[in-house]
PDB file of C-alpha atoms in Angstrom:
ATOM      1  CA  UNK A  93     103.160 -88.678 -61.076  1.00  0.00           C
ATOM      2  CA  UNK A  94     106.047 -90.915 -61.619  1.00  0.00           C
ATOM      3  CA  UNK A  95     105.964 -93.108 -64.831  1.00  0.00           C
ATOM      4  CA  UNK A  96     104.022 -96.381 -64.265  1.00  0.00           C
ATOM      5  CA  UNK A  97     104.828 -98.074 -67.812  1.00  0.00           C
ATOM      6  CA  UNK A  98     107.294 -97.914 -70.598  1.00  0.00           C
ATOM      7  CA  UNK A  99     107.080 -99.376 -74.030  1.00  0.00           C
ATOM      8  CA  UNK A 100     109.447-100.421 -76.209  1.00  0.00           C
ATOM      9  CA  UNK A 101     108.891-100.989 -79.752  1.00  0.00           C
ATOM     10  CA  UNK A 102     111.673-102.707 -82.290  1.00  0.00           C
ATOM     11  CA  UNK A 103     110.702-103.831 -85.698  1.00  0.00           C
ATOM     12  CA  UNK A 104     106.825-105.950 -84.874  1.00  0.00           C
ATOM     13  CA  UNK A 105     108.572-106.554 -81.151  1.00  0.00           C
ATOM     14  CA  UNK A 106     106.783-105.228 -78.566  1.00  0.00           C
ATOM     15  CA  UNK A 107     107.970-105.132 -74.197  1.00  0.00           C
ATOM     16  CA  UNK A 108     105.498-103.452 -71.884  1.00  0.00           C
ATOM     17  CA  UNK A 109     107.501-103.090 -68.975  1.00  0.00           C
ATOM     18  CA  UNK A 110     105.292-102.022 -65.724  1.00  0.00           C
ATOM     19  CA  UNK A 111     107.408 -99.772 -63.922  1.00  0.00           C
ATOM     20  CA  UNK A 112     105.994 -99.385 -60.754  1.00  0.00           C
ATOM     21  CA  UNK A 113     107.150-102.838 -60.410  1.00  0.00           C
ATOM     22  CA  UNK A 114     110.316-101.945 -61.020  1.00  0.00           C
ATOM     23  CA  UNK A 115     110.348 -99.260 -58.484  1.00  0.00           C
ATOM     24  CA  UNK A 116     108.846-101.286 -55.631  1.00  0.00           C
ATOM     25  CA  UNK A 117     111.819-103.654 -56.647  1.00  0.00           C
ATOM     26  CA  UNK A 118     114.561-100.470 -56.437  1.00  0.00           C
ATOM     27  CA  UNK A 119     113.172 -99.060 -53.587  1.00  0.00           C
ATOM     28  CA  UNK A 120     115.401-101.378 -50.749  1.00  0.00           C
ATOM     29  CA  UNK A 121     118.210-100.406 -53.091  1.00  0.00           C
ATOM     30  CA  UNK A 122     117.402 -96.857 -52.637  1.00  0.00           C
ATOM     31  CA  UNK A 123     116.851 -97.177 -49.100  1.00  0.00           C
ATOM     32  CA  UNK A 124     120.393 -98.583 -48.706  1.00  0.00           C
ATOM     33  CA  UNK A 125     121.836 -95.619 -51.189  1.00  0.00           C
ATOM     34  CA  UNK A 126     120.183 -93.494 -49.152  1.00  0.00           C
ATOM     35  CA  UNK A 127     122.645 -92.881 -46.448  1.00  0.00           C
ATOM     36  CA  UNK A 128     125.830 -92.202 -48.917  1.00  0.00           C
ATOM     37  CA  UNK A 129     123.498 -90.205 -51.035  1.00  0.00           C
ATOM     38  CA  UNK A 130     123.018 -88.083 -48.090  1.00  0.00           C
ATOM     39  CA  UNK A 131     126.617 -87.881 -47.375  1.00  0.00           C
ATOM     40  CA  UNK A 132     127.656 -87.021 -50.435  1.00  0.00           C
ATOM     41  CA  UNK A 133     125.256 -84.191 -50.633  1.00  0.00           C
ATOM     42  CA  UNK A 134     126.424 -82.622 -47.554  1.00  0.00           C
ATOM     43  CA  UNK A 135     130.567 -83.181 -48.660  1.00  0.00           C
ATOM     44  CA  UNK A 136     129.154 -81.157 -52.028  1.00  0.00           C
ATOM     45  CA  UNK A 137     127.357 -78.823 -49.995  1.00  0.00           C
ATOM     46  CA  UNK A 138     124.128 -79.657 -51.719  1.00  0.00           C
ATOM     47  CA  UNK A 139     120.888 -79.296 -49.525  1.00  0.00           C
ATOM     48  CA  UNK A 140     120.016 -83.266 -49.415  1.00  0.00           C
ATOM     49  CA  UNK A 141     116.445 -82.291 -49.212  1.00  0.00           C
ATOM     50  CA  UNK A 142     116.345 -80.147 -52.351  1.00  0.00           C
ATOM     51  CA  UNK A 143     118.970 -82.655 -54.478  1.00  0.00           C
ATOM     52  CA  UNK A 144     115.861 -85.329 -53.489  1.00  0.00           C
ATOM     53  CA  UNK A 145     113.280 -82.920 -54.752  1.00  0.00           C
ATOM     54  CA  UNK A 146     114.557 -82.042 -57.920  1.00  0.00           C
ATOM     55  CA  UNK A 147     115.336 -85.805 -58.964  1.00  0.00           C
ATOM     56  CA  UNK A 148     111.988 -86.405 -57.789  1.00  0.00           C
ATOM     57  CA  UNK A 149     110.655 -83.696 -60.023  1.00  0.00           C
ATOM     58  CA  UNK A 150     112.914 -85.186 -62.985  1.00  0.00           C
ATOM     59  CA  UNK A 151     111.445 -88.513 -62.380  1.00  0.00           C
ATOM     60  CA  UNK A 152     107.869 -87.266 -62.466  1.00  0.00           C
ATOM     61  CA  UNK A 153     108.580 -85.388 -65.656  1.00  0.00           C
ATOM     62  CA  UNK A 154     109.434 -88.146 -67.502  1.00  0.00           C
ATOM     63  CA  UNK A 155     105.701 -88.752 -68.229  1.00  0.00           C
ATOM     64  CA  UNK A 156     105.041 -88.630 -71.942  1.00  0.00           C
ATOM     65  CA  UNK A 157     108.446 -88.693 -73.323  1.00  0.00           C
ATOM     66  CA  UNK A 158     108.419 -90.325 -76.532  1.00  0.00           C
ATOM     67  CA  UNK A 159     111.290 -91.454 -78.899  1.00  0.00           C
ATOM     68  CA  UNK A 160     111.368 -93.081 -81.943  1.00  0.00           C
ATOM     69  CA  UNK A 161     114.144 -93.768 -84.458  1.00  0.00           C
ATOM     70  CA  UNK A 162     113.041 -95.459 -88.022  1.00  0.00           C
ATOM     71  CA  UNK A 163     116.247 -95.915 -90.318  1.00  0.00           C
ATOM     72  CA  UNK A 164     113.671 -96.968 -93.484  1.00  0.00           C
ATOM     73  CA  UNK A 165     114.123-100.605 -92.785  1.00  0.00           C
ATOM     74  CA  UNK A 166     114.587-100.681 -88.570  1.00  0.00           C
ATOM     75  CA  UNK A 167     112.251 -99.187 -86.542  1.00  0.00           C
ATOM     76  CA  UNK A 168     112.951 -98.505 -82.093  1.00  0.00           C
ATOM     77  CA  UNK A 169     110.159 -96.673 -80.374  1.00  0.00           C
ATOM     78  CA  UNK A 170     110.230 -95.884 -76.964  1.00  0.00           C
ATOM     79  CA  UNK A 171     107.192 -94.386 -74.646  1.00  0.00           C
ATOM     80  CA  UNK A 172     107.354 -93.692 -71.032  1.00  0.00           C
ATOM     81  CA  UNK A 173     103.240 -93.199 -70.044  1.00  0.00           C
TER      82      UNK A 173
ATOM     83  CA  UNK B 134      89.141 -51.610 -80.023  1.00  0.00           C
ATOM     84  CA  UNK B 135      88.530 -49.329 -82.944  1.00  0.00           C
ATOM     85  CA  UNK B 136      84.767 -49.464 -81.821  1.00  0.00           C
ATOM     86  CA  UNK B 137      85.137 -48.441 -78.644  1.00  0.00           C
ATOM     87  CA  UNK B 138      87.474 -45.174 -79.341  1.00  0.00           C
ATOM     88  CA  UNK B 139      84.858 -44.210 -82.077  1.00  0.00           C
ATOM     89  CA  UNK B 140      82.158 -44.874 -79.200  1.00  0.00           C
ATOM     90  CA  UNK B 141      84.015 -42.387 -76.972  1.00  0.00           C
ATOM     91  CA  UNK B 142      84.666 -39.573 -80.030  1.00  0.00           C
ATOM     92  CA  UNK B 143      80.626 -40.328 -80.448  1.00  0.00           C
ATOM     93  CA  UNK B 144      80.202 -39.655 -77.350  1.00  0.00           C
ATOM     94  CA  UNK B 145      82.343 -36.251 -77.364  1.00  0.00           C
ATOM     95  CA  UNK B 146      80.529 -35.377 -80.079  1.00  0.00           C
ATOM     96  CA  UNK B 147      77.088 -35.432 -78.748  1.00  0.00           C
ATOM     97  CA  UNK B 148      78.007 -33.965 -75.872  1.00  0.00           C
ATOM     98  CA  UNK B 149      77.795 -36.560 -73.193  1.00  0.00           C
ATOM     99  CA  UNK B 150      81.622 -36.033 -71.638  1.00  0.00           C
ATOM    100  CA  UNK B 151      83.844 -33.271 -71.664  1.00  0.00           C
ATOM    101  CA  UNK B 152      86.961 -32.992 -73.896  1.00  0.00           C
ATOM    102  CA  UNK B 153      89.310 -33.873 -70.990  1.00  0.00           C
ATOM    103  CA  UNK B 154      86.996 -37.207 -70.066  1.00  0.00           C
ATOM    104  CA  UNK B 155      87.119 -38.277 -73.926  1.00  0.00           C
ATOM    105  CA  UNK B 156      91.194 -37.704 -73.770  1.00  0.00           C
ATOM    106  CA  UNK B 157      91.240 -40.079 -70.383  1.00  0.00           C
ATOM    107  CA  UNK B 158      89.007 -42.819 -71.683  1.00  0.00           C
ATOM    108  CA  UNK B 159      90.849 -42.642 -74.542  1.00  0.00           C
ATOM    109  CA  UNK B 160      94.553 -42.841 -72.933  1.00  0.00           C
ATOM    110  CA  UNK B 161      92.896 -45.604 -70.763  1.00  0.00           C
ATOM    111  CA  UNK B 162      91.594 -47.703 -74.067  1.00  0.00           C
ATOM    112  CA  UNK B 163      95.290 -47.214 -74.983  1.00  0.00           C
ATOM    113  CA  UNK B 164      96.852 -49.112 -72.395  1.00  0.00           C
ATOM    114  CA  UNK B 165      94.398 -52.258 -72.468  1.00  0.00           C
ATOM    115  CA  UNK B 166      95.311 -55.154 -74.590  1.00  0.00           C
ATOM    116  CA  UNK B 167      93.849 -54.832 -77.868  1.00  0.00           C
ATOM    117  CA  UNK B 168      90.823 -57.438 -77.997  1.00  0.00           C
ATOM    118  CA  UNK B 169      90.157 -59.792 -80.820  1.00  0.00           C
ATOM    119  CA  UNK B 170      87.495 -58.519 -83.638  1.00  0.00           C
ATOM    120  CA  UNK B 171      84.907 -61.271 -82.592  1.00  0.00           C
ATOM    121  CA  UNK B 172      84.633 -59.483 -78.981  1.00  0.00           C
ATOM    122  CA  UNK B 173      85.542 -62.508 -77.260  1.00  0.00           C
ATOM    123  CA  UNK B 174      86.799 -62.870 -73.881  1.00  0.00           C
ATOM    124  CA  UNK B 175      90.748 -62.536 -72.695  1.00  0.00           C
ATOM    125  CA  UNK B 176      90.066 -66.274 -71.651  1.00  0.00           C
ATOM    126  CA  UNK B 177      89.226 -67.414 -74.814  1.00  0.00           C
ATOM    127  CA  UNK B 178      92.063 -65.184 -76.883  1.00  0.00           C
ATOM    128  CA  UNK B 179      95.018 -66.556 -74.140  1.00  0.00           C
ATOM    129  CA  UNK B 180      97.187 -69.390 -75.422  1.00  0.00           C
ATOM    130  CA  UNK B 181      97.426 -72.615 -73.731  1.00  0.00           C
ATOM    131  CA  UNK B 182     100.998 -73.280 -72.355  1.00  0.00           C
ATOM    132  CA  UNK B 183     102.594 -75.792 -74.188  1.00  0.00           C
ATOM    133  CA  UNK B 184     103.135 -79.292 -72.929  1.00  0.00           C
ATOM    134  CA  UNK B 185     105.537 -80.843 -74.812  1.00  0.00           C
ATOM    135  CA  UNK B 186     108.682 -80.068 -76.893  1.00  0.00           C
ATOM    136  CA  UNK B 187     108.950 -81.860 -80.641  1.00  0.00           C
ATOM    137  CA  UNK B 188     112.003 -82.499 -82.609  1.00  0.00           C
ATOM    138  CA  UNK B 189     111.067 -84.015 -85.848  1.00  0.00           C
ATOM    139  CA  UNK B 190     113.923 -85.338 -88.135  1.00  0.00           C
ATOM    140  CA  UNK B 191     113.250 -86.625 -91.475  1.00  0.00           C
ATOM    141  CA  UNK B 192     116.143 -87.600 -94.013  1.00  0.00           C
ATOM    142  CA  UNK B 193     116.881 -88.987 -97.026  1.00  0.00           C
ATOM    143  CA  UNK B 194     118.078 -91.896 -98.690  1.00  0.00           C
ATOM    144  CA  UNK B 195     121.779 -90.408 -99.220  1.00  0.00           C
ATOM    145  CA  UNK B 196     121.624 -87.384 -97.011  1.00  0.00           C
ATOM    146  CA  UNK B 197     124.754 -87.330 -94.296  1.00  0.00           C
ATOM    147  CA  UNK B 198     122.280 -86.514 -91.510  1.00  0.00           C
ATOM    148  CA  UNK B 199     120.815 -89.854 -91.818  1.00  0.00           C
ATOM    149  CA  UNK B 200     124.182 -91.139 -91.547  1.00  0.00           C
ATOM    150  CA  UNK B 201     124.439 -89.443 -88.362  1.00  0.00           C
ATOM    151  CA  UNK B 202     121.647 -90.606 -87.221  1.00  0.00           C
ATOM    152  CA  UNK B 203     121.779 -93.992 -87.999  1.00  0.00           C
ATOM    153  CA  UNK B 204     125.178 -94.647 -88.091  1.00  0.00           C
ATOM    154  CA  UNK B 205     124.803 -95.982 -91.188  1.00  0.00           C
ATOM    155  CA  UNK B 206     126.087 -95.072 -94.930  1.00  0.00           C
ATOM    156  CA  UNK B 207     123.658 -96.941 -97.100  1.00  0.00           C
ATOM    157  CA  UNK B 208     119.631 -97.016 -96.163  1.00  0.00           C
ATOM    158  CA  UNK B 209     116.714 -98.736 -97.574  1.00  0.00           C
ATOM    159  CA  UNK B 210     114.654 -95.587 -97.008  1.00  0.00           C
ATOM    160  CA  UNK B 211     114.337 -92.364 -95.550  1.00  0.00           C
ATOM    161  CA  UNK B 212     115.054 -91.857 -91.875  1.00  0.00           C
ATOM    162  CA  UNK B 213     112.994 -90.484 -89.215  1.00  0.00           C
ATOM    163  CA  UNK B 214     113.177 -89.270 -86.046  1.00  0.00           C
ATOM    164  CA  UNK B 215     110.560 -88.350 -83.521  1.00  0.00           C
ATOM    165  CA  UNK B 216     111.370 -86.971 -80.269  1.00  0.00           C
ATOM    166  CA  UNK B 217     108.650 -85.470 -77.396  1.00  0.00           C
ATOM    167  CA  UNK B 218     109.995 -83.939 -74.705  1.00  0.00           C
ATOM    168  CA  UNK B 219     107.740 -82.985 -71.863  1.00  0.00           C
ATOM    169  CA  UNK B 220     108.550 -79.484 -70.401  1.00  0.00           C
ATOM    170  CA  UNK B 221     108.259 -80.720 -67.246  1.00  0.00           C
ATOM    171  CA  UNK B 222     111.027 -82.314 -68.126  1.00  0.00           C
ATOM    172  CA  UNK B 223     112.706 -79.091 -68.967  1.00  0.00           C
ATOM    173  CA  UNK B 224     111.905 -77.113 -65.648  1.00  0.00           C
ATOM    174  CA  UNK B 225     112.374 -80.371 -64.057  1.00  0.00           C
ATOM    175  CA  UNK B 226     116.315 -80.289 -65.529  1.00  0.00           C
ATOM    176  CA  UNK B 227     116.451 -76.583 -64.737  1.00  0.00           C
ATOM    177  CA  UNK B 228     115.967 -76.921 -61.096  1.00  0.00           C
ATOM    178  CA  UNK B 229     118.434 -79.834 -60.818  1.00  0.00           C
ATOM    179  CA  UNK B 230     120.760 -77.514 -62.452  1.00  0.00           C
ATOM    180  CA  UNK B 231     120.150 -74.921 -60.137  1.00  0.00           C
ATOM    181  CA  UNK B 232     121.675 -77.096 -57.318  1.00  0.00           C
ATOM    182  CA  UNK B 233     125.365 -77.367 -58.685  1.00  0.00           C
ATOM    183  CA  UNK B 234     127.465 -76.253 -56.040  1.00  0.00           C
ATOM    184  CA  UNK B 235     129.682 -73.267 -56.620  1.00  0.00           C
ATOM    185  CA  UNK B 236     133.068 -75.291 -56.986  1.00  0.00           C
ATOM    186  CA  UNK B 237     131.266 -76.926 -59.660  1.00  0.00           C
ATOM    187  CA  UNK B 238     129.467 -73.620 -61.639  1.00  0.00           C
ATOM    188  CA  UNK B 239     133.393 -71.959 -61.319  1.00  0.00           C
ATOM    189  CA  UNK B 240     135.002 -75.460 -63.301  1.00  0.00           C
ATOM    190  CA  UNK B 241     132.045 -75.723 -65.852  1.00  0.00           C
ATOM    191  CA  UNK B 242     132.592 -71.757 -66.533  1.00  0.00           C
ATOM    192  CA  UNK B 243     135.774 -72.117 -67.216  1.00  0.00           C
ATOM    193  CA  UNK B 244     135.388 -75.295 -69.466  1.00  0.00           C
ATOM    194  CA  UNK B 245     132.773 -73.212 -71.705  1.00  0.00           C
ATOM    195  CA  UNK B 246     135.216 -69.968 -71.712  1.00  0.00           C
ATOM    196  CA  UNK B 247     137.661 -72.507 -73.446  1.00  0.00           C
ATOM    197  CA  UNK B 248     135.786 -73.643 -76.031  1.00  0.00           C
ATOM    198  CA  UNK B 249     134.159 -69.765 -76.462  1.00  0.00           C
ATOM    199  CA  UNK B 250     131.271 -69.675 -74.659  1.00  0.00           C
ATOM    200  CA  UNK B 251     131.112 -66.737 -72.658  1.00  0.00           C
ATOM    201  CA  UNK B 252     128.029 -67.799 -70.598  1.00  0.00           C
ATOM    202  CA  UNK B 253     128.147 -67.741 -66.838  1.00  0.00           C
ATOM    203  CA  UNK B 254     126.452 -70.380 -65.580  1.00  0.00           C
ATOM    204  CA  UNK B 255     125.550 -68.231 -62.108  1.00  0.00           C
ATOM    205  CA  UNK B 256     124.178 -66.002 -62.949  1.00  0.00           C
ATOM    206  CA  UNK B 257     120.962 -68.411 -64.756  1.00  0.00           C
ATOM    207  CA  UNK B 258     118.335 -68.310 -62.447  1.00  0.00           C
ATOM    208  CA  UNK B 259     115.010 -70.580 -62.670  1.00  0.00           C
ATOM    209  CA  UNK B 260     112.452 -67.966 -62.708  1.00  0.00           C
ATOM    210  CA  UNK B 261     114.411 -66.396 -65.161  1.00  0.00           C
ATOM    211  CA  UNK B 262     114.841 -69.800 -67.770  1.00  0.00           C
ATOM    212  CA  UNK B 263     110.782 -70.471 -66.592  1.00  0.00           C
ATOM    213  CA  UNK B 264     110.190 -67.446 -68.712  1.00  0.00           C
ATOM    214  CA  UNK B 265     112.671 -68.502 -71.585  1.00  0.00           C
ATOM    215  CA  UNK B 266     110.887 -72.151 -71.113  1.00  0.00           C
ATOM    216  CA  UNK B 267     107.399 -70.192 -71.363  1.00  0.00           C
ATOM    217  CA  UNK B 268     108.579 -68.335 -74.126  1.00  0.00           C
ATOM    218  CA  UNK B 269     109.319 -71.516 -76.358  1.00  0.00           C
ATOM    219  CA  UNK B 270     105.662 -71.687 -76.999  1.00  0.00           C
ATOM    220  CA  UNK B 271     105.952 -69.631 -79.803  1.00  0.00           C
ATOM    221  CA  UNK B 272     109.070 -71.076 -80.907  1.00  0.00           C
ATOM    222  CA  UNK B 273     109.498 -73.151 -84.312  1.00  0.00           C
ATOM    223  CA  UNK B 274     112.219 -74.372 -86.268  1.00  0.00           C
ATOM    224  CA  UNK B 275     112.175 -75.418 -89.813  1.00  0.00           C
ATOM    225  CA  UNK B 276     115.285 -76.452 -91.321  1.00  0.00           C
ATOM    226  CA  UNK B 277     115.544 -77.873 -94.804  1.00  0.00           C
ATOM    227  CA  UNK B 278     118.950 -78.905 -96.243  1.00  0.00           C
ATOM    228  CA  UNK B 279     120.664 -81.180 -98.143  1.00  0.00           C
ATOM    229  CA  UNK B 280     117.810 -84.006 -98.320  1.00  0.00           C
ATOM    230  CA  UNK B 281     117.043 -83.563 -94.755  1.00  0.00           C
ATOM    231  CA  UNK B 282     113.772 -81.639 -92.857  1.00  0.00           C
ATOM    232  CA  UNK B 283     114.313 -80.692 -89.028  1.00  0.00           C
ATOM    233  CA  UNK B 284     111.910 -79.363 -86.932  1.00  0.00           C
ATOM    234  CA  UNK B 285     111.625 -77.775 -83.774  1.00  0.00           C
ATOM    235  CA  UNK B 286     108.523 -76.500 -82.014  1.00  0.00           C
ATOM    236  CA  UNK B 287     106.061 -77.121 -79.253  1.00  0.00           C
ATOM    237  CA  UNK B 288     103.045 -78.263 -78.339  1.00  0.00           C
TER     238      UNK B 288
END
């Protein structure tokens, strides 16, 4: 499943940041890429279908990934759920 | 185990089976996977694959990995990092990999045989690094130097 929500934590500051919104927003971008995406696939001789796959896959993965930096005074803390 | 080979020489001994059927259930005990003491189940004794991969980075005050990390030379306190990785993530990365062209594979070879890697980037295949990934569930890494604690491992 593709990530629906990242946080992002610096010192007490908080962002929620609902990404399927941001997807539904990138998606007539994508749409657009699309076509040269394609293109450039084929000029690589990359199977389109299977380059779209795997990024797919990557995207999906990204599920749980957690990072967090805390220098003793500054804390960042990011979560993609 | 142990109980069941002395239940076969038990066996031998009273009489119940012939030399040569005590030498094949014995052979035959041999090439099972030894089960756990308690008697439990090989569902119970198999390890759940791991889900995600941990690096965990603690410095000190002064130590120069902190100043890596941070980018800075003077601290107000340790520093920490925390890093989880799903292995999705890793197969996921894998896969793309697997879909650099052959133009590509020959100029990245060639790039690592400068610097001294001899590592040929064709001949990785994904079933083979799903076994290396698979593998990395028994993995862990404990480095302590200079002030500073890394660690490696899954979970």
């Amino acid at each position: 499943m593709i990530p629906v929500l990242l946080t992002i934590r610096v010192q007490s500051f908080r962002l929620w940041i609902p990404l399927i919104v941001v997807w539904i927003l990138l998606l007539p971008l994508v749409l657009v890429l699309l076509p040269f995406a394609v293109v450039a696939c084929l000029i690589a001789r990359i199977n389109p279908l299977q380059a779209l796959l795997a990024f797919w896959r990557l995207l999906s993965a990204l599920c749980g990934t957690e990072i967090e930096v805390n220098d003793g005074k500054n804390v960042v803390a990011i979560r993609i759920f | 185990m142990n109980e069941r080979r002395r239940e076969v020489l038990q066996m031998l001994a009273a009489g119940k089976i012939t030399a040569d059927e005590a030498e094949g259930l014995l052979a035959a005990l041999e090439k099972e996977p030894s089960a756990p003491a308690t008697g439990g189940s090989a569902e119970t004794s198999a390890k759940p694959k791991p889900k995600y991969l941990r690096v965990v980075v603690e410095a000190s005050e002064k130590s120069p990995i902190g100043e890596a990390i941070t980018g800075k030379s003077e601290r107000h306190g340790p520093a920490k990092v925390n890093v989880r990785v799903p292995m999705q993530l890793l197969r996921a990365g894998v896969k793309l990999a697997s879909l650099i062209g052959p133009q590509a594979t020959v100029a990245v070879n060639d790039a690592l045989r400068e610097k001294g890697f001899t590592l040929d980037l064709s001949q990785l295949k994904p079933e083979n690094l799903e076994e290396l990934i698979d593998g990395l569930g028994d993995m862990t890494v404990d480095v302590h130097d200079d002030g500073a604690k890394v660690a490696v491992f899954c979970e």
